[in-house]
Amino acid sequence: MDKTTLRNKVRETLAIMNEEVYIRQSKAVVQRVLQEPYIIEANTIGITISNQPEVDTILLIEELWQLGKKVAVPKCHPKTREMTFYAIESFAQLETVYMHLREPIPERCELVDANEMDIILVPGVVFDRLGYRIGYGGGYYDRYILNYKKGKLMSLLFEEQIVNRVPTEEHDCPVDIIVTPTERIDCLANRGANENG
């Protein structure tokens, strides 16, 4: 199945998830993430402001603030297809832009360099257990993480977003860890086993 077909199929599946299940499963993912050693040890965390049907990151951001973590959220620049991250300390530092996305207001925030972030939580629609992903089609994260060398890449998702294999291209950057409501997938180890096996 090609990327577009896979993306549409998974989005259709997520669209029929009812509100109660969505909230319960999002909370389960957040609880797992908060127990993740890479999150516990991190000082600065890059994270997207979610839009349903993505796993709800608002709750996670509030918890990270409580733990004294620095939270950096992305701003997309459609003309250049680039992305920059800004530290926020309150949701009042966000504005709603195109496609109902909430992004930081640069004048009210501090710019955060890529290699200041200890971990980046990468969004996406479809994933496999090796960490390869199909995003939303803009390519923002693909470009950004090509130059990210400091820390780990993690994704939060529902089981419905996992497929056997995502079609890959040479420039694709897989994530290292996937957290779902029921499991933690070590994609780094899976890729190692795949190469060795």
PDB file of C-alpha atoms in Angstrom:
ATOM      1  CA  MET A   1       0.000   0.000   0.000  1.00  0.00           C
ATOM      2  CA  ASP A   2       1.385   3.449  -0.888  1.00  0.00           C
ATOM      3  CA  LYS A   3       1.833   6.243   1.681  1.00  0.00           C
ATOM      4  CA  THR A   4      -1.247   8.248   0.671  1.00  0.00           C
ATOM      5  CA  THR A   5      -3.557   5.219   0.842  1.00  0.00           C
ATOM      6  CA  LEU A   6      -2.123   4.144   4.209  1.00  0.00           C
ATOM      7  CA  ARG A   7      -2.425   7.677   5.604  1.00  0.00           C
ATOM      8  CA  ASN A   8      -6.059   7.984   4.493  1.00  0.00           C
ATOM      9  CA  LYS A   9      -6.977   4.537   5.802  1.00  0.00           C
ATOM     10  CA  VAL A  10      -5.542   5.204   9.288  1.00  0.00           C
ATOM     11  CA  ARG A  11      -7.074   8.690   9.437  1.00  0.00           C
ATOM     12  CA  GLU A  12     -10.490   7.209   8.654  1.00  0.00           C
ATOM     13  CA  THR A  13     -10.026   4.658  11.459  1.00  0.00           C
ATOM     14  CA  LEU A  14      -9.032   7.371  13.957  1.00  0.00           C
ATOM     15  CA  ALA A  15     -11.929   9.621  12.903  1.00  0.00           C
ATOM     16  CA  ILE A  16     -14.492   7.123  14.215  1.00  0.00           C
ATOM     17  CA  MET A  17     -12.879   6.818  17.677  1.00  0.00           C
ATOM     18  CA  ASN A  18     -15.387   8.086  20.214  1.00  0.00           C
ATOM     19  CA  GLU A  19     -14.532  10.889  22.639  1.00  0.00           C
ATOM     20  CA  GLU A  20     -14.504   8.717  25.762  1.00  0.00           C
ATOM     21  CA  VAL A  21     -12.076   6.198  24.221  1.00  0.00           C
ATOM     22  CA  TYR A  22      -9.923   9.031  22.847  1.00  0.00           C
ATOM     23  CA  ILE A  23      -9.589  10.677  26.295  1.00  0.00           C
ATOM     24  CA  ARG A  24      -8.966   7.379  28.118  1.00  0.00           C
ATOM     25  CA  GLN A  25      -6.330   6.192  25.652  1.00  0.00           C
ATOM     26  CA  SER A  26      -4.603   9.595  25.530  1.00  0.00           C
ATOM     27  CA  LYS A  27      -4.341   9.557  29.339  1.00  0.00           C
ATOM     28  CA  ALA A  28      -2.872   6.039  29.220  1.00  0.00           C
ATOM     29  CA  VAL A  29      -0.200   7.215  26.747  1.00  0.00           C
ATOM     30  CA  VAL A  30       0.633  10.239  28.922  1.00  0.00           C
ATOM     31  CA  GLN A  31       1.080   8.054  32.021  1.00  0.00           C
ATOM     32  CA  ARG A  32       3.494   5.797  30.121  1.00  0.00           C
ATOM     33  CA  VAL A  33       5.442   8.746  28.735  1.00  0.00           C
ATOM     34  CA  LEU A  34       5.907  10.219  32.209  1.00  0.00           C
ATOM     35  CA  GLN A  35       7.585   6.944  33.268  1.00  0.00           C
ATOM     36  CA  GLU A  36       9.929   6.984  30.267  1.00  0.00           C
ATOM     37  CA  PRO A  37      13.585   7.355  31.405  1.00  0.00           C
ATOM     38  CA  TYR A  38      14.430   9.666  28.484  1.00  0.00           C
ATOM     39  CA  ILE A  39      11.615  12.006  29.570  1.00  0.00           C
ATOM     40  CA  ILE A  40      12.561  11.824  33.255  1.00  0.00           C
ATOM     41  CA  GLU A  41      16.179  12.725  32.450  1.00  0.00           C
ATOM     42  CA  ALA A  42      15.357  15.426  29.867  1.00  0.00           C
ATOM     43  CA  ASN A  43      15.553  19.126  30.650  1.00  0.00           C
ATOM     44  CA  THR A  44      14.110  20.446  27.383  1.00  0.00           C
ATOM     45  CA  ILE A  45      11.428  18.587  25.438  1.00  0.00           C
ATOM     46  CA  GLY A  46      10.184  19.373  21.920  1.00  0.00           C
ATOM     47  CA  ILE A  47       6.480  18.608  21.531  1.00  0.00           C
ATOM     48  CA  THR A  48       3.643  19.460  19.155  1.00  0.00           C
ATOM     49  CA  ILE A  49       0.350  20.961  20.307  1.00  0.00           C
ATOM     50  CA  SER A  50      -1.960  18.130  19.261  1.00  0.00           C
ATOM     51  CA  ASN A  51      -5.122  18.232  17.206  1.00  0.00           C
ATOM     52  CA  GLN A  52      -7.667  15.451  17.593  1.00  0.00           C
ATOM     53  CA  PRO A  53      -7.361  12.598  16.570  1.00  0.00           C
ATOM     54  CA  GLU A  54      -3.667  12.801  17.598  1.00  0.00           C
ATOM     55  CA  VAL A  55      -2.851  11.659  21.135  1.00  0.00           C
ATOM     56  CA  ASP A  56      -3.709  14.629  23.377  1.00  0.00           C
ATOM     57  CA  THR A  57      -0.473  16.426  24.272  1.00  0.00           C
ATOM     58  CA  ILE A  58      -2.086  19.281  26.237  1.00  0.00           C
ATOM     59  CA  LEU A  59      -2.349  17.089  29.330  1.00  0.00           C
ATOM     60  CA  LEU A  60       1.252  15.931  28.868  1.00  0.00           C
ATOM     61  CA  ILE A  61       2.550  19.498  28.539  1.00  0.00           C
ATOM     62  CA  GLU A  62       0.813  20.474  31.795  1.00  0.00           C
ATOM     63  CA  GLU A  63       2.443  17.503  33.544  1.00  0.00           C
ATOM     64  CA  LEU A  64       5.865  18.389  32.105  1.00  0.00           C
ATOM     65  CA  TRP A  65       5.529  21.954  33.401  1.00  0.00           C
ATOM     66  CA  GLN A  66       4.696  20.545  36.843  1.00  0.00           C
ATOM     67  CA  LEU A  67       7.944  18.555  36.685  1.00  0.00           C
ATOM     68  CA  GLY A  68       9.909  21.722  35.893  1.00  0.00           C
ATOM     69  CA  LYS A  69      10.671  20.718  32.296  1.00  0.00           C
ATOM     70  CA  LYS A  70      11.266  23.274  29.561  1.00  0.00           C
ATOM     71  CA  VAL A  71       8.653  22.698  26.853  1.00  0.00           C
ATOM     72  CA  ALA A  72       9.389  23.779  23.271  1.00  0.00           C
ATOM     73  CA  VAL A  73       6.682  23.742  20.605  1.00  0.00           C
ATOM     74  CA  PRO A  74       7.074  24.162  16.842  1.00  0.00           C
ATOM     75  CA  LYS A  75       6.103  26.971  14.522  1.00  0.00           C
ATOM     76  CA  CYS A  76       5.857  26.121  10.819  1.00  0.00           C
ATOM     77  CA  HIS A  77       6.944  28.542   8.110  1.00  0.00           C
ATOM     78  CA  PRO A  78       4.918  27.512   5.035  1.00  0.00           C
ATOM     79  CA  LYS A  79       6.878  29.665   2.561  1.00  0.00           C
ATOM     80  CA  THR A  80      10.175  27.927   3.328  1.00  0.00           C
ATOM     81  CA  ARG A  81       8.644  24.654   4.638  1.00  0.00           C
ATOM     82  CA  GLU A  82      10.866  25.040   7.700  1.00  0.00           C
ATOM     83  CA  MET A  83      10.082  24.819  11.371  1.00  0.00           C
ATOM     84  CA  THR A  84      11.413  26.534  14.491  1.00  0.00           C
ATOM     85  CA  PHE A  85      10.769  25.676  18.139  1.00  0.00           C
ATOM     86  CA  TYR A  86       9.902  28.139  20.903  1.00  0.00           C
ATOM     87  CA  ALA A  87       9.746  27.562  24.662  1.00  0.00           C
ATOM     88  CA  ILE A  88       6.331  28.208  26.169  1.00  0.00           C
ATOM     89  CA  GLU A  89       5.360  28.513  29.826  1.00  0.00           C
ATOM     90  CA  SER A  90       1.650  29.053  29.211  1.00  0.00           C
ATOM     91  CA  PHE A  91      -0.936  28.217  26.557  1.00  0.00           C
ATOM     92  CA  ALA A  92      -1.575  31.996  26.376  1.00  0.00           C
ATOM     93  CA  GLN A  93       1.663  32.169  24.342  1.00  0.00           C
ATOM     94  CA  LEU A  94      -0.058  30.288  21.503  1.00  0.00           C
ATOM     95  CA  GLU A  95      -2.141  31.504  18.585  1.00  0.00           C
ATOM     96  CA  THR A  96      -4.402  29.563  16.215  1.00  0.00           C
ATOM     97  CA  VAL A  97      -3.087  29.551  12.652  1.00  0.00           C
ATOM     98  CA  TYR A  98      -4.091  27.709   9.465  1.00  0.00           C
ATOM     99  CA  MET A  99      -5.818  24.271   9.736  1.00  0.00           C
ATOM    100  CA  HIS A 100      -6.727  25.018  13.411  1.00  0.00           C
ATOM    101  CA  LEU A 101      -3.101  24.465  14.420  1.00  0.00           C
ATOM    102  CA  ARG A 102      -1.936  26.154  17.604  1.00  0.00           C
ATOM    103  CA  GLU A 103       1.568  27.595  17.384  1.00  0.00           C
ATOM    104  CA  PRO A 104       3.771  29.823  19.527  1.00  0.00           C
ATOM    105  CA  ILE A 105       3.695  33.601  19.118  1.00  0.00           C
ATOM    106  CA  PRO A 106       7.409  34.309  18.457  1.00  0.00           C
ATOM    107  CA  GLU A 107       7.343  37.760  20.102  1.00  0.00           C
ATOM    108  CA  ARG A 108       6.150  36.205  23.364  1.00  0.00           C
ATOM    109  CA  CYS A 109       8.513  33.230  23.436  1.00  0.00           C
ATOM    110  CA  GLU A 110      12.149  32.238  23.566  1.00  0.00           C
ATOM    111  CA  LEU A 111      13.633  30.565  20.476  1.00  0.00           C
ATOM    112  CA  VAL A 112      15.038  27.099  21.206  1.00  0.00           C
ATOM    113  CA  ASP A 113      17.852  25.602  19.126  1.00  0.00           C
ATOM    114  CA  ALA A 114      17.366  22.018  17.869  1.00  0.00           C
ATOM    115  CA  ASN A 115      20.323  20.684  19.811  1.00  0.00           C
ATOM    116  CA  GLU A 116      19.091  22.238  23.041  1.00  0.00           C
ATOM    117  CA  MET A 117      16.272  19.679  23.078  1.00  0.00           C
ATOM    118  CA  ASP A 118      17.020  16.398  24.839  1.00  0.00           C
ATOM    119  CA  ILE A 119      14.109  14.648  23.141  1.00  0.00           C
ATOM    120  CA  ILE A 120      11.642  15.553  20.406  1.00  0.00           C
ATOM    121  CA  LEU A 121       8.164  14.030  20.281  1.00  0.00           C
ATOM    122  CA  VAL A 122       7.472  13.565  16.578  1.00  0.00           C
ATOM    123  CA  PRO A 123       3.867  13.467  15.328  1.00  0.00           C
ATOM    124  CA  GLY A 124       2.640  11.306  12.468  1.00  0.00           C
ATOM    125  CA  VAL A 125      -0.289   9.334  11.128  1.00  0.00           C
ATOM    126  CA  VAL A 126       1.109   5.856  10.415  1.00  0.00           C
ATOM    127  CA  PHE A 127       4.074   4.044  11.981  1.00  0.00           C
ATOM    128  CA  ASP A 128       5.756   0.667  11.885  1.00  0.00           C
ATOM    129  CA  ARG A 129       7.717  -1.034  14.665  1.00  0.00           C
ATOM    130  CA  LEU A 130      11.028   0.037  13.163  1.00  0.00           C
ATOM    131  CA  GLY A 131      10.023   3.654  13.802  1.00  0.00           C
ATOM    132  CA  TYR A 132       9.371   4.655  10.208  1.00  0.00           C
ATOM    133  CA  ARG A 133       6.450   7.011   9.852  1.00  0.00           C
ATOM    134  CA  ILE A 134       4.050   8.664   7.464  1.00  0.00           C
ATOM    135  CA  GLY A 135       3.401  12.254   8.504  1.00  0.00           C
ATOM    136  CA  TYR A 136       0.787  14.723   7.355  1.00  0.00           C
ATOM    137  CA  GLY A 137       2.463  15.399   4.034  1.00  0.00           C
ATOM    138  CA  GLY A 138       4.174  18.717   4.751  1.00  0.00           C
ATOM    139  CA  GLY A 139       7.614  17.237   5.389  1.00  0.00           C
ATOM    140  CA  TYR A 140       8.381  19.728   8.185  1.00  0.00           C
ATOM    141  CA  TYR A 141       9.593  17.154  10.701  1.00  0.00           C
ATOM    142  CA  ASP A 142      11.499  15.141   8.091  1.00  0.00           C
ATOM    143  CA  ARG A 143      13.545  18.217   7.253  1.00  0.00           C
ATOM    144  CA  TYR A 144      13.968  19.323  10.864  1.00  0.00           C
ATOM    145  CA  ILE A 145      15.168  16.027  12.321  1.00  0.00           C
ATOM    146  CA  LEU A 146      17.742  15.515   9.573  1.00  0.00           C
ATOM    147  CA  ASN A 147      19.891  18.034  11.473  1.00  0.00           C
ATOM    148  CA  TYR A 148      18.899  16.913  14.971  1.00  0.00           C
ATOM    149  CA  LYS A 149      21.833  15.040  16.456  1.00  0.00           C
ATOM    150  CA  LYS A 150      21.531  15.569  20.201  1.00  0.00           C
ATOM    151  CA  GLY A 151      18.859  13.313  21.647  1.00  0.00           C
ATOM    152  CA  LYS A 152      16.097  10.811  21.022  1.00  0.00           C
ATOM    153  CA  LEU A 153      13.019  10.904  18.818  1.00  0.00           C
ATOM    154  CA  MET A 154       9.797   9.579  20.335  1.00  0.00           C
ATOM    155  CA  SER A 155       6.254   9.281  19.002  1.00  0.00           C
ATOM    156  CA  LEU A 156       2.963   8.939  20.870  1.00  0.00           C
ATOM    157  CA  LEU A 157       0.205   7.043  19.140  1.00  0.00           C
ATOM    158  CA  PHE A 158      -2.787   4.761  19.305  1.00  0.00           C
ATOM    159  CA  GLU A 159      -2.516   1.068  18.346  1.00  0.00           C
ATOM    160  CA  GLU A 160      -4.623   1.777  15.253  1.00  0.00           C
ATOM    161  CA  GLN A 161      -1.714   3.804  13.848  1.00  0.00           C
ATOM    162  CA  ILE A 162       0.708   0.854  13.723  1.00  0.00           C
ATOM    163  CA  VAL A 163       1.081  -1.144  10.507  1.00  0.00           C
ATOM    164  CA  ASN A 164       3.409  -3.997   9.552  1.00  0.00           C
ATOM    165  CA  ARG A 165       5.588  -1.906   7.281  1.00  0.00           C
ATOM    166  CA  VAL A 166       5.712   1.720   6.179  1.00  0.00           C
ATOM    167  CA  PRO A 167       7.080   2.303   2.655  1.00  0.00           C
ATOM    168  CA  THR A 168      10.399   4.117   3.124  1.00  0.00           C
ATOM    169  CA  GLU A 169      12.645   6.392   1.123  1.00  0.00           C
ATOM    170  CA  GLU A 170      16.353   7.002   1.591  1.00  0.00           C
ATOM    171  CA  HIS A 171      15.943  10.355   3.385  1.00  0.00           C
ATOM    172  CA  ASP A 172      13.361   9.075   5.929  1.00  0.00           C
ATOM    173  CA  CYS A 173      14.398   9.510   9.582  1.00  0.00           C
ATOM    174  CA  PRO A 174      12.778   6.895  11.849  1.00  0.00           C
ATOM    175  CA  VAL A 175      11.915   7.582  15.492  1.00  0.00           C
ATOM    176  CA  ASP A 176      13.675   5.729  18.324  1.00  0.00           C
ATOM    177  CA  ILE A 177      10.757   4.999  20.657  1.00  0.00           C
ATOM    178  CA  ILE A 178       7.010   4.635  20.229  1.00  0.00           C
ATOM    179  CA  VAL A 179       4.618   4.838  23.172  1.00  0.00           C
ATOM    180  CA  THR A 180       1.020   3.586  22.854  1.00  0.00           C
ATOM    181  CA  PRO A 181      -1.659   3.109  25.535  1.00  0.00           C
ATOM    182  CA  THR A 182      -0.469  -0.475  26.071  1.00  0.00           C
ATOM    183  CA  GLU A 183       3.220  -0.675  25.159  1.00  0.00           C
ATOM    184  CA  ARG A 184       6.616   0.913  24.664  1.00  0.00           C
ATOM    185  CA  ILE A 185       8.235  -0.045  21.364  1.00  0.00           C
ATOM    186  CA  ASP A 186      12.029   0.199  21.170  1.00  0.00           C
ATOM    187  CA  CYS A 187      12.357   0.962  17.455  1.00  0.00           C
ATOM    188  CA  LEU A 188      16.121   1.413  17.743  1.00  0.00           C
ATOM    189  CA  ALA A 189      16.496  -2.170  19.003  1.00  0.00           C
ATOM    190  CA  ASN A 190      14.045  -3.417  16.370  1.00  0.00           C
ATOM    191  CA  ARG A 191      16.073  -1.789  13.592  1.00  0.00           C
ATOM    192  CA  GLY A 192      19.237  -3.377  14.987  1.00  0.00           C
ATOM    193  CA  ALA A 193      17.579  -6.800  15.079  1.00  0.00           C
ATOM    194  CA  ASN A 194      16.273  -6.244  11.566  1.00  0.00           C
ATOM    195  CA  GLU A 195      19.727  -5.398  10.224  1.00  0.00           C
ATOM    196  CA  ASN A 196      21.278  -8.356  12.005  1.00  0.00           C
ATOM    197  CA  GLY A 197      18.532 -10.772  11.134  1.00  0.00           C
TER     198      GLY A 197
END
